[in-house]
CSV table of C-alpha atoms in Angstrom, one decimal:
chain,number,residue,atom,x,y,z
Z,1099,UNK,CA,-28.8,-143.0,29.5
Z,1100,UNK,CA,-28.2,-143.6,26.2
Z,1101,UNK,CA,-24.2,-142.6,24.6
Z,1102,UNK,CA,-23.5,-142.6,21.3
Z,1103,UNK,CA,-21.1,-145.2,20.6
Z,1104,UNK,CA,-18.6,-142.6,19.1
Z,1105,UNK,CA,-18.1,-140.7,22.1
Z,1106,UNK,CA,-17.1,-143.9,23.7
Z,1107,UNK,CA,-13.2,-145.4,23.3
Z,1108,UNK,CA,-12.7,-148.8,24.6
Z,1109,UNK,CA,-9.4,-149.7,25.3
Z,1110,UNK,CA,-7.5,-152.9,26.6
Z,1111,UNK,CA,-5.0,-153.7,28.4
Z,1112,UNK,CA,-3.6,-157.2,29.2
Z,1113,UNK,CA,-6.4,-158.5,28.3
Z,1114,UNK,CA,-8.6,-156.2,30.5
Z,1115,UNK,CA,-10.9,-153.6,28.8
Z,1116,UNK,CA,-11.9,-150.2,30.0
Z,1117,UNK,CA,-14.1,-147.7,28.2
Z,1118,UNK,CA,-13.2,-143.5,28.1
Z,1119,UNK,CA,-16.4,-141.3,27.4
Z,1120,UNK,CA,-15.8,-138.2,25.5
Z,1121,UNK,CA,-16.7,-135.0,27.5
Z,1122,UNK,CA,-17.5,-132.1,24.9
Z,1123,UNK,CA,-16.2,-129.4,26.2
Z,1124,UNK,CA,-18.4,-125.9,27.8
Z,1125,UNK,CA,-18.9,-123.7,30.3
Z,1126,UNK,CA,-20.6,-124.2,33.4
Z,1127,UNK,CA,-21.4,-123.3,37.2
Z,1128,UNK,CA,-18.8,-125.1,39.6
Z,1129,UNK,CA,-19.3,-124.7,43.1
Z,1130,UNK,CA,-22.4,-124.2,45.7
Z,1131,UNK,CA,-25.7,-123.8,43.0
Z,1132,UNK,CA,-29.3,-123.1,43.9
Z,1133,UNK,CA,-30.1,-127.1,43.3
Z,1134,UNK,CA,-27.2,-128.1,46.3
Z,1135,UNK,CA,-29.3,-126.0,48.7
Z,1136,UNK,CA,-28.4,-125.4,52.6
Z,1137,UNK,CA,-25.8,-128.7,51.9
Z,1138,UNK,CA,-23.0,-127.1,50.2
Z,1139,UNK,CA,-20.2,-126.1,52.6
Z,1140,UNK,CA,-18.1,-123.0,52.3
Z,1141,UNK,CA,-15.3,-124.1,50.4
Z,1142,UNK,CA,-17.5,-124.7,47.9
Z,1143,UNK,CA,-18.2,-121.0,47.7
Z,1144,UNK,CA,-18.4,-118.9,45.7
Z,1145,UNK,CA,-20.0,-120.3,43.1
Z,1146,UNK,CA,-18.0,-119.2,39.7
Z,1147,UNK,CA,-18.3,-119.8,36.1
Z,1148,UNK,CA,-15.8,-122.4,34.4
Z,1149,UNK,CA,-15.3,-123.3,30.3
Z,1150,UNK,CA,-13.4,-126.5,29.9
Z,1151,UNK,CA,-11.4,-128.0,26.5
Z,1152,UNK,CA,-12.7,-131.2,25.7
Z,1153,UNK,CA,-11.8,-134.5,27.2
Z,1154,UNK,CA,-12.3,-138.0,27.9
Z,1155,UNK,CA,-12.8,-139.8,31.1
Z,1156,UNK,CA,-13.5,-143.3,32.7
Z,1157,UNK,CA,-16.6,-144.9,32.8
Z,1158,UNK,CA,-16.4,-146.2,35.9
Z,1159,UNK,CA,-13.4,-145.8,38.7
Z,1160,UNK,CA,-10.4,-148.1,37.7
Z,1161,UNK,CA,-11.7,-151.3,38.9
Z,1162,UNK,CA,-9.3,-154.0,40.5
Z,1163,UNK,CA,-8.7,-156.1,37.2
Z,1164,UNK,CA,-7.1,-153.4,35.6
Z,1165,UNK,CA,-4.7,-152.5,38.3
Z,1166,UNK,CA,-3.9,-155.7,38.8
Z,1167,UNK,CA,-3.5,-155.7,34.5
Z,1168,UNK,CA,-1.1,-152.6,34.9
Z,1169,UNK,CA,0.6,-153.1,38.5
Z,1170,UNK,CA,0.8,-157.3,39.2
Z,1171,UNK,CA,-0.9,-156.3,42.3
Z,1172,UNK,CA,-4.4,-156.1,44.2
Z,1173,UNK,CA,-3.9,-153.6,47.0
Z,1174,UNK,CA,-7.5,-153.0,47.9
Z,1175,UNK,CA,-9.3,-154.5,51.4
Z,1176,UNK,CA,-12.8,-155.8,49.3
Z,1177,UNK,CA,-11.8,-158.3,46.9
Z,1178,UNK,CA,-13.4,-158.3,43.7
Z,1179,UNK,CA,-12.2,-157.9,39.5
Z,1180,UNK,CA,-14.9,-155.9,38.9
Z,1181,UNK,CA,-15.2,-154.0,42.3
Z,1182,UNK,CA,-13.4,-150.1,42.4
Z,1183,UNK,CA,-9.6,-150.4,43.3
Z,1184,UNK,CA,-9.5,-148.6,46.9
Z,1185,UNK,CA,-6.4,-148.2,49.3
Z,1186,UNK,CA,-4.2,-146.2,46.8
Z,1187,UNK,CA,-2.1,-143.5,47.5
Z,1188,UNK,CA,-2.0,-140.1,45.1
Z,1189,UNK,CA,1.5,-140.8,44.2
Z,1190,UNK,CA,0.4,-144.9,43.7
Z,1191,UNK,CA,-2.3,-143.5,41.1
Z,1192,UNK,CA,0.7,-141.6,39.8
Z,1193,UNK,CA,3.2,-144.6,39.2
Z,1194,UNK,CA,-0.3,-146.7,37.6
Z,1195,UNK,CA,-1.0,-144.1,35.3
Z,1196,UNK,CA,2.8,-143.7,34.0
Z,1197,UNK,CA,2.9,-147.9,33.3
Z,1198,UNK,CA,-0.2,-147.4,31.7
Z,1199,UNK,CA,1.3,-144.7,29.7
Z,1200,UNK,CA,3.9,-147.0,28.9
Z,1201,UNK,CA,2.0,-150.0,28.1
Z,1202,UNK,CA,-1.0,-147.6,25.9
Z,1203,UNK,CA,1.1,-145.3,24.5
Z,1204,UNK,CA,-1.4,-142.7,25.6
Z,1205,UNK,CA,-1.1,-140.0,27.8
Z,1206,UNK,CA,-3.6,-140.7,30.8
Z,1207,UNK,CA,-4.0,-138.6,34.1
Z,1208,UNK,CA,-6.1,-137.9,36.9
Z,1209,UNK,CA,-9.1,-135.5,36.5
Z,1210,UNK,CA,-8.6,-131.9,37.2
Z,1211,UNK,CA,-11.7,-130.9,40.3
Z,1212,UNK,CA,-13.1,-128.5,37.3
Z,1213,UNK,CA,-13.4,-131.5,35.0
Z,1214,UNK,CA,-14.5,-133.8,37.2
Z,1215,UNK,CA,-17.3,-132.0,38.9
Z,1216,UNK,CA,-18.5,-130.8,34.8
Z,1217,UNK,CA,-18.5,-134.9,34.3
Z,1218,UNK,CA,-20.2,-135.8,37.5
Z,1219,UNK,CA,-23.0,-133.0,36.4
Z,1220,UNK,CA,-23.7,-134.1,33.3
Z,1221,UNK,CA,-21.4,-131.9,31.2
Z,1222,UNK,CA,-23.5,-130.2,28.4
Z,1223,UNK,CA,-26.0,-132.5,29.0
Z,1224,UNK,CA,-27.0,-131.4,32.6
Z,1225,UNK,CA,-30.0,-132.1,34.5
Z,1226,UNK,CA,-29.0,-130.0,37.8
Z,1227,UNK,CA,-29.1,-133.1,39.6
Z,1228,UNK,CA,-28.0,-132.6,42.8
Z,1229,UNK,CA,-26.4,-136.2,42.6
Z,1230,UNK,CA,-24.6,-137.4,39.9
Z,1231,UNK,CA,-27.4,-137.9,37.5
Z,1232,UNK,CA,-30.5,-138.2,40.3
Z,1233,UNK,CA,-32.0,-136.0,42.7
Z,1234,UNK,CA,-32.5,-139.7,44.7
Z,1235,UNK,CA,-29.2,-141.0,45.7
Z,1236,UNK,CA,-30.6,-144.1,45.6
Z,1237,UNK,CA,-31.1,-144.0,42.1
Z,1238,UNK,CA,-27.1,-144.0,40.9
Z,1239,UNK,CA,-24.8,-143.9,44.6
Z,1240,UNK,CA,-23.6,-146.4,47.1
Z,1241,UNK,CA,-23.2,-145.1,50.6
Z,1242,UNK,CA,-23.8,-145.3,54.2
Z,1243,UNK,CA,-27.7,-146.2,54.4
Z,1244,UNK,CA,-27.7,-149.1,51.4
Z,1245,UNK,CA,-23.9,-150.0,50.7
Z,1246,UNK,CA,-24.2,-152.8,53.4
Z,1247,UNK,CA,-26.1,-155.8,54.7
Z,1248,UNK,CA,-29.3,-154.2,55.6
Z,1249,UNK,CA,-30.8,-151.2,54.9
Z,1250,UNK,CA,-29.4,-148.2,57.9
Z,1251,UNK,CA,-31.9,-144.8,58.7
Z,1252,UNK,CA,-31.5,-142.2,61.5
Z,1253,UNK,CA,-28.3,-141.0,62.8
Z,1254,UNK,CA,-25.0,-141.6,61.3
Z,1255,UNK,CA,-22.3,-143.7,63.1
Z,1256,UNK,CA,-19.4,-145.0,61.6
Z,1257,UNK,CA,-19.2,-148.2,64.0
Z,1258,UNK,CA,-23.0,-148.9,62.4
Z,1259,UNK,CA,-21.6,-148.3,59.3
Z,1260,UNK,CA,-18.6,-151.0,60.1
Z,1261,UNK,CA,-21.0,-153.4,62.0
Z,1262,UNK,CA,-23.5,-153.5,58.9
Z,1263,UNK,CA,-20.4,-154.5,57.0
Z,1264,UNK,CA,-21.0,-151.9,54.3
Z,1265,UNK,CA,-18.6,-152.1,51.3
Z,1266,UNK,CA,-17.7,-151.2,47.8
Z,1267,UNK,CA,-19.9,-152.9,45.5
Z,1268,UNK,CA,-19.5,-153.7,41.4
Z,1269,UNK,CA,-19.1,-150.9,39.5
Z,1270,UNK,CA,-21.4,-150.1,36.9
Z,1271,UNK,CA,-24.4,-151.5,39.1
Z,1272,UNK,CA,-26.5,-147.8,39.7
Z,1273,UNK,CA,-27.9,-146.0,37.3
Z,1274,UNK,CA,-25.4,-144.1,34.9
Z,1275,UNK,CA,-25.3,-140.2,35.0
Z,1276,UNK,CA,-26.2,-138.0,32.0
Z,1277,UNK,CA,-22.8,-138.6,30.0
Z,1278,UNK,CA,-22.8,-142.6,30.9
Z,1279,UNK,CA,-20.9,-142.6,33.9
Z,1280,UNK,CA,-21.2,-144.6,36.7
Z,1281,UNK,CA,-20.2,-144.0,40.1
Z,1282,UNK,CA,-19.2,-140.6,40.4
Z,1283,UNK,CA,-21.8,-140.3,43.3
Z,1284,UNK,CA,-20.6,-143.0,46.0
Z,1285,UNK,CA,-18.9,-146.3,46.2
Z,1286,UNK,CA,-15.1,-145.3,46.3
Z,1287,UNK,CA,-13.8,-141.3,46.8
Z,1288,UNK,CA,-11.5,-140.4,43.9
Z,1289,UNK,CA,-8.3,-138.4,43.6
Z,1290,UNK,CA,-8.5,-135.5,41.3
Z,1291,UNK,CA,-5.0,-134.3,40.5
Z,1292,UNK,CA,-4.6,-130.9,42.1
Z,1293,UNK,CA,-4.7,-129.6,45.6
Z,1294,UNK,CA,-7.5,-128.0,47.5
Z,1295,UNK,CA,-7.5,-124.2,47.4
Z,1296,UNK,CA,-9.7,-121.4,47.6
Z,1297,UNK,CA,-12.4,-121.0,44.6
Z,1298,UNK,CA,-11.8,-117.8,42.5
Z,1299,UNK,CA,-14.8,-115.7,42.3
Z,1300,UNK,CA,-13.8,-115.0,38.4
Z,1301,UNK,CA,-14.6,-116.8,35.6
Z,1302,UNK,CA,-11.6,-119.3,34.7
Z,1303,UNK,CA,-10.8,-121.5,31.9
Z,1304,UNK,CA,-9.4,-125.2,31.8
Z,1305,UNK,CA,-8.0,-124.1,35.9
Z,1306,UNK,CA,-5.6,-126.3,37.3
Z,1307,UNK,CA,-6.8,-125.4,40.4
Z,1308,UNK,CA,-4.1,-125.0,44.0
Z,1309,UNK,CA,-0.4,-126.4,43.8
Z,1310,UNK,CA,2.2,-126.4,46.9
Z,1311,UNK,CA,2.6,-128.8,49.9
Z,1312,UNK,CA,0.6,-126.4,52.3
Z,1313,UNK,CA,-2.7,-127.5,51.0
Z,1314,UNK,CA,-4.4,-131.5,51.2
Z,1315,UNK,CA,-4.9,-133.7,48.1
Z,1316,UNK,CA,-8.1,-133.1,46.4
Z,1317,UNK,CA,-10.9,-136.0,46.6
Z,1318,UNK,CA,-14.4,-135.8,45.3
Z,1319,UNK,CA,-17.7,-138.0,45.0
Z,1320,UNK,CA,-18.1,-139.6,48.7
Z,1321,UNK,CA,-18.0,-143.2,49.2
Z,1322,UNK,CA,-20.3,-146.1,50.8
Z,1323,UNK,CA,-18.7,-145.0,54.0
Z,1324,UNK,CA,-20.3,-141.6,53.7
Z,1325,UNK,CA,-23.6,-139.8,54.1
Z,1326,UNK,CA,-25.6,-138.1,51.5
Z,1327,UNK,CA,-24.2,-134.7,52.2
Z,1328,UNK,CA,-20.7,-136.0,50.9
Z,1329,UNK,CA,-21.5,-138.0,47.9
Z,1330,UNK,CA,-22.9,-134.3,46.4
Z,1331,UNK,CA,-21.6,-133.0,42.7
Z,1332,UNK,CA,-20.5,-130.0,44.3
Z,1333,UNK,CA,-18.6,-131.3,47.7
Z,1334,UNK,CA,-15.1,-131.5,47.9
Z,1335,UNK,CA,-12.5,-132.8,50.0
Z,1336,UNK,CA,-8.1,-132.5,50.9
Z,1337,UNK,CA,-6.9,-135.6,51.7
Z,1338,UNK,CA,-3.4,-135.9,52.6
Z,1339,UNK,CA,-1.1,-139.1,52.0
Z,1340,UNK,CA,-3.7,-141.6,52.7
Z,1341,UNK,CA,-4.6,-145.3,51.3
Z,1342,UNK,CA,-7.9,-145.9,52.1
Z,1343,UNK,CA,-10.3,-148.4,52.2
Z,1344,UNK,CA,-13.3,-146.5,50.1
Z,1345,UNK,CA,-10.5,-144.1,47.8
Z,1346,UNK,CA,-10.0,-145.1,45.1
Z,1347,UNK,CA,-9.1,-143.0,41.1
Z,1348,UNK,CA,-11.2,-142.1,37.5
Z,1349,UNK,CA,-8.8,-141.7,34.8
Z,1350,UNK,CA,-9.0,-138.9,32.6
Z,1351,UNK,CA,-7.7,-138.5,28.8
């Protein structure tokens, strides 16, 4: 899809450049909609309206050359510059934001789940994709059945899944969503910055979603290690402190 270029910032870092999309803020559905059918899970109920402020977020997931460009170090199991950074901790996204705080002057964080699921729909520009930005996962996700060395069908194992040597793969190489983002379907999970909780069944503005240590990390997108059902706009996920080989981060401005 086409973005204007002014909704686009590029910004570089040690030589590494990155691009932030501007998300104009709205209001919008979060949660179990009509188009994620029988799929959507309880915790993504109920369904509840959500206006979000404006903001910015990546392009892609931070790829490996610009952690390596902030932190001196390449952490994750599938080698590659251009490949999603993976086998980060929350609190390791936390330390790579703050250097690159330091190093941009800017003030980057992790997505909150409302603005990340609102980006992964399209924003204002929504098609009601049940995907981020196709109906066919194909079209814009990697995961389970294509992410490896031959095509897998029928019934998921995860020893298949490791046999068939599936793996993160270049970001930037599905199709983009409605916004021009890439990836928020598939490849690598991503850490938003709050905690799981119950959804509200009242309308909320800019939420900040749960806090306290009694509920898991919040992760959201699915990865090439998972099946359709996970990779869904609307799915969610706690995570607790984990560094894993298909989690990886979005920044968000």
């Amino acid at each position: 899809s086409s973005v204007s270029s002014d909704a686009v910032e590029t910004i570089t870092v040690n030589g590494v450049s990155f691009n932030m999309v501007r998300v104009d803020g709205g209001t919008f559905t979060m949660g179990a909609t009509s188009e994620q059918g029988r799929d959507a899970e309880s915790d993504e109920k109920p369904a509840h309206q959500v206006t979000l402020s404006t903001y910015s977020i990546g392009e892609t997931e931070v790829t490996q050359a610009l952690w390596k460009a902030v932190m001196g170090n390449k952490p994750s199991k599938f080698k590659g510059d251009n490949l999603p950074v993976e086998q980060v901790s929350w609190d390791d996204c936390q330390t790579f934001i703050s250097k690159l705080n330091e190093m941009t002057g800017k003030r980057f964080r992790l997505p909150t789940e409302a603005e990340w699921e609102y980006a992964a729909r399209g924003g204002s520009k929504s098609h009601g994709y049940k995907y981020s930005g196709s109906d066919s996962i194909d079209d814009v996700a990697w995961f389970w059945e294509n992410s490896g060395d031959s095509r897998l069908s029928g019934e998921y194992k995860s020893r298949v899944v490791s046999k068939n040597n599936c793996r993160t793969h270049p970001v930037k190489s599905k199709q983009s969503n409605e916004l021009g983002l890439y990836d928020m379907s598939g490849n690598v999970w991503e850490w938003c910055h709050e905690r799981l909780g119950d959804y509200p069944s009242t309308p909320q503005t800019n939420p900040m979603g749960a806090s306290g240590v009694f509920h898991p990390r919040l992760i959201r997108g699915g990865s090439y290690f998972c099946k359709m059902n996970d990779c869904r706009s609307s799915n969610r996920y706690g995570m607790g402190m984990y560094r894993g080989v298909d989690l990886g981060l979005r920044l968000a401005l």
